[in-house]
Coordinates of C-alpha atoms and ligand atoms in Angstrom, one line a residue:
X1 CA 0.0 0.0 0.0
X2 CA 1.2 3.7 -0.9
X3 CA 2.5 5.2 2.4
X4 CA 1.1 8.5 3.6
X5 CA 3.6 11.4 2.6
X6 CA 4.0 13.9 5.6
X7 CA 6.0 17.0 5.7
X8 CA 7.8 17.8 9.0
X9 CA 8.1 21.2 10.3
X10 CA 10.6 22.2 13.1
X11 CA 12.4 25.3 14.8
X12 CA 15.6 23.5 16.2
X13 CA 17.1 19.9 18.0
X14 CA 14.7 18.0 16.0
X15 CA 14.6 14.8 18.3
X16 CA 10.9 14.2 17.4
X17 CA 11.7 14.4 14.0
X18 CA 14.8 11.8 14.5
X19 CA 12.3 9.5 16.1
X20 CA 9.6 9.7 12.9
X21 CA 12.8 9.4 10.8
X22 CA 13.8 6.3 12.7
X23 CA 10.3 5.0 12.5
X24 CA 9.6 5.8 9.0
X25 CA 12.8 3.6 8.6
X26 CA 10.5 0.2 9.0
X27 CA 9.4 -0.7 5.7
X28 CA 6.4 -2.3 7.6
X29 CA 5.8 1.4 8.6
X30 CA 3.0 3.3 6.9
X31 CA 4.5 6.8 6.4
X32 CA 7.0 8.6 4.8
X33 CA 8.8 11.6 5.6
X34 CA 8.9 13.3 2.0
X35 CA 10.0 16.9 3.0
X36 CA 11.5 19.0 6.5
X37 CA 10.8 22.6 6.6
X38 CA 12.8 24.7 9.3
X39 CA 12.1 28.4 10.0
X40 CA 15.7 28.4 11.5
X41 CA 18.9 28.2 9.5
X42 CA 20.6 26.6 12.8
X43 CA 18.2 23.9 13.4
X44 CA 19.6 20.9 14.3
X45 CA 17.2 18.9 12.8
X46 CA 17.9 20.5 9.2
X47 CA 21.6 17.9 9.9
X48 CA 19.1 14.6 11.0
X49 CA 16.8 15.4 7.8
X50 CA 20.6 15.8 5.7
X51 CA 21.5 12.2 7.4
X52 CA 18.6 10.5 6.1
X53 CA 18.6 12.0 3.0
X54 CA 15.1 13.8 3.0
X55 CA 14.7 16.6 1.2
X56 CA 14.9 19.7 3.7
X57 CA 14.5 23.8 3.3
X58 CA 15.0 26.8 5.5
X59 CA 11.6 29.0 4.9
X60 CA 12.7 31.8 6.8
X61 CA 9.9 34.7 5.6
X62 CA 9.5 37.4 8.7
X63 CA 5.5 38.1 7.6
X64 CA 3.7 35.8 8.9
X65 CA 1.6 35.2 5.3
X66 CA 4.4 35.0 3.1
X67 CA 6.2 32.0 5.3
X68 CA 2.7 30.4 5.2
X69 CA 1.8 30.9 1.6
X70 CA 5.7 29.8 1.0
X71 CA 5.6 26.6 3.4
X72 CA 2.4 25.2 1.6
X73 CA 3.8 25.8 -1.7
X74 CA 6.7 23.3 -0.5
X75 CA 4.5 20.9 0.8
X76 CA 2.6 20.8 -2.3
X77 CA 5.7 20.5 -4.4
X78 CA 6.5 17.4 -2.5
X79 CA 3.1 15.9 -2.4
X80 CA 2.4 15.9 1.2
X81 CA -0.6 14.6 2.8
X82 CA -0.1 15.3 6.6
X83 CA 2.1 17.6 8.4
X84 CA 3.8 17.1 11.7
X85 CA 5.0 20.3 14.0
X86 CA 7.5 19.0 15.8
X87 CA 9.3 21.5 18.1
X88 CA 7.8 24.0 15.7
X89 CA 8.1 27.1 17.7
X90 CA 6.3 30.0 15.5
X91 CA 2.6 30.5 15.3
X92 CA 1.2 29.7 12.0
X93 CA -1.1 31.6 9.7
X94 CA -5.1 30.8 10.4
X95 CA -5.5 30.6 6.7
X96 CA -2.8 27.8 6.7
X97 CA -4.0 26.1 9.6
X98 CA -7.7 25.8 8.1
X99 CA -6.3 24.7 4.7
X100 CA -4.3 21.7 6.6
X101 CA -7.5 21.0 8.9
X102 CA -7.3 17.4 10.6
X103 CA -4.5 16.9 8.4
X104 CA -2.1 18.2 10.9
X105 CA -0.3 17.6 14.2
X106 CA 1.3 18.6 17.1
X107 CA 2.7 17.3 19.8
X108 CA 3.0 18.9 23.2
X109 CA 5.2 18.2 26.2
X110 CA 2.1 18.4 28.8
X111 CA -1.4 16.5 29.1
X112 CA -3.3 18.9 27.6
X113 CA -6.1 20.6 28.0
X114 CA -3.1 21.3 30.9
X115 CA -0.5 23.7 30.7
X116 CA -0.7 24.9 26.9
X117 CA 1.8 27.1 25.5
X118 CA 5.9 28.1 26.6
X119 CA 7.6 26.7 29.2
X120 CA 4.8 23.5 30.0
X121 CA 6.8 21.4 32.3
X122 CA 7.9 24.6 34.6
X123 CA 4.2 24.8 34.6
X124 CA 3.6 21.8 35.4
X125 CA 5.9 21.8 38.4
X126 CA 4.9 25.2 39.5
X127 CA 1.3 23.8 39.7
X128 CA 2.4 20.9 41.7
X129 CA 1.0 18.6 39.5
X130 CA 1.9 14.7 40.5
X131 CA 1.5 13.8 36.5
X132 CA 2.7 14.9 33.8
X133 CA 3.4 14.2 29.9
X134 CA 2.9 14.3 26.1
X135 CA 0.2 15.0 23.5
X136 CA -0.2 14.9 20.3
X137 CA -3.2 16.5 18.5
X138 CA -4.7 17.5 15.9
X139 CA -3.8 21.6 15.2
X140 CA -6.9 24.5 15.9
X141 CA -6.2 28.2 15.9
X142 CA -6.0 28.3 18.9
X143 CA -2.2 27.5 19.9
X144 CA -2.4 24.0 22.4
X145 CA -6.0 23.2 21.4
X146 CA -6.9 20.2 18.9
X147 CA -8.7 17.0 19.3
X148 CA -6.2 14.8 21.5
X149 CA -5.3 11.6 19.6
X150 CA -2.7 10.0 21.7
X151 CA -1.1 10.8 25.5
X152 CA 2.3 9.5 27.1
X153 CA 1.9 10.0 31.1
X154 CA 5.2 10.7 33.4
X155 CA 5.3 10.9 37.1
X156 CA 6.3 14.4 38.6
X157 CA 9.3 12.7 41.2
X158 CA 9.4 15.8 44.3
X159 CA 13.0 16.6 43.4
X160 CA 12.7 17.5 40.1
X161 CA 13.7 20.8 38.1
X162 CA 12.4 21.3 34.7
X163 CA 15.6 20.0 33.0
X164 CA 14.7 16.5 35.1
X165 CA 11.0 16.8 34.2
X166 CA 11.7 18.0 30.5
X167 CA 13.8 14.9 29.9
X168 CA 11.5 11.6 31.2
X169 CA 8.6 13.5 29.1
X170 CA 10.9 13.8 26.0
X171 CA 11.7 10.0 26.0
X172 CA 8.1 9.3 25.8
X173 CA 7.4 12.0 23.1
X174 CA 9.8 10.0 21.2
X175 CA 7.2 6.8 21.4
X176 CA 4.4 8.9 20.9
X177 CA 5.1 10.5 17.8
X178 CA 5.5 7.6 16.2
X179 CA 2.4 5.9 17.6
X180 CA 0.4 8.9 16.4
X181 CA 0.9 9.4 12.9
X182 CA 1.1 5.7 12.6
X183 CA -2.4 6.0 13.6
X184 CA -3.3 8.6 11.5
X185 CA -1.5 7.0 8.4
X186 CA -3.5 3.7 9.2
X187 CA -6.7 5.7 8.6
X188 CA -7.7 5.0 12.1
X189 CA -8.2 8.1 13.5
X190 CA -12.2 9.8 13.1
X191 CA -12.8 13.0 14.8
X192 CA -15.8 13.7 16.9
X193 CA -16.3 17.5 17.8
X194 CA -13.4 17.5 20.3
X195 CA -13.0 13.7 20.6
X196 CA -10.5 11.6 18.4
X197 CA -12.2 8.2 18.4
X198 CA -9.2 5.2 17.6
X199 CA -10.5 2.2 15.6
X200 CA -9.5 -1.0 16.9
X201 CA -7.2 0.2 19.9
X202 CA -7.0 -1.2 23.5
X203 CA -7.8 1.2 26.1
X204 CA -4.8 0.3 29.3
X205 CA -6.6 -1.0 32.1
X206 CA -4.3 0.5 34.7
X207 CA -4.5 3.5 37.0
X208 CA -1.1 4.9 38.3
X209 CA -1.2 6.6 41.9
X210 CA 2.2 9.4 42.5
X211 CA 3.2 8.1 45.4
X212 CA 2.6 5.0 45.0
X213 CA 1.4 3.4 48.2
Ligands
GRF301 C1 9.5 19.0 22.4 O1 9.4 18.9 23.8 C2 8.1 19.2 21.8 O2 7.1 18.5 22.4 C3 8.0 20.7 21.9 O3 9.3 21.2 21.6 C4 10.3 20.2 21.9 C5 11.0 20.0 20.6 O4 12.1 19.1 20.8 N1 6.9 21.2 21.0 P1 12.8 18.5 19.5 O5 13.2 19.7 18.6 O6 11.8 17.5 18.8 O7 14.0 17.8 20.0

């Protein structure tokens, strides 16, 4: 079967990328990385995309409009169906986000609807939350906001600092990903107002308590 073809767009390190890349790697897997769009010259990730030899380009446009009427001309050129935002860190054009409605996603290092936006895991600390974790969803206007498709949880441990906290939520971001457009590429994913409803998954039966007892 013809794999989905999904543009990645990041602002720097470009680990979530690296884990797509390493997925996508699996012939058994159902998705292709066909083009990597950076808004920074510097990005990291611009040297992963190099690696694996995907086509990549620096769309660097100040005004808003021009860098969105420029990045969907790219991801036209390269036939892509989906795009990821992975460490994407500039707010995109409402005219670009309605023209890639449910066919783009996020993923966030908190369990959203929690602590959307910067600095999420200083956030989450600051709140004293005992969970935290990862989301990916589908993109809305409004920054943080989409139907959730998939979640990673971490425990909050008492002595952690953000650096700590930022780090046991990354390594599951790094499963997540993966998981998610899997899911979207398997055409499993229907979206119900604010619900994402999975065909054929298996809900975990578990419930974590942080302490545990
Ligand atoms: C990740 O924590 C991601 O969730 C957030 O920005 C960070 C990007 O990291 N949106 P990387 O560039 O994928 O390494």
């Amino acid at each position: 079967m013809a794999k989905l073809r999904a543009g990645v767009l990041i602002s720097g390190r470009g680990s979530n990328l690296q884990a797509l890349i390493e997925a996508a790697a699996d012939p058994a897997y159902p998705a292709e990385i066909v083009l990597v769009i950076s808004n920074r010259a510097e990005a990291q990730g611009l040297q992963r995309a190099a690696e694996a030899g995907i086509p990549h380009e620096v769309i660097a446009e100040p005004d808003r409009t021009a860098f969105a009427a420029a990045t969907d001309a790219a991801l036209r050129r390269h036939r892509a169906e989906l795009v990821a935002l992975a460490g994407f860190m500039r707010l995109l054009d409402t005219g670009f986000v309605k023209a890639w409605r449910d066919r783009m996603i996020n993923i966030h290092p908190s369990l959203l609807p929690s602590f959307p936006g910067l600095h999420p895991q200083h956030q989450a600390l600051a709140a004293g939350a005992r969970f935290s974790g990862c989301t990916v969803h589908f993109v809305r206007p409004a920054t943080d906001s989409g139907p959730i498709i998939a979640q990673a949880v971490v425990p909050v441990h008492d002595d952690d600092d953000e650096e700590r906290l930022a780090a046991r939520i990354l390594a599951q971001e790094h499963r997540l990903y993966p998981l998610a457009l899997r899911l979207y590429a398997e055409g499993r994913l229907r979206i119900d107002g604010k619900r994402v409803i999975v065909a054929g998954s298996k809900p975990p039966e578990i419930a974590a308590l942080n302490p545990a007892p």
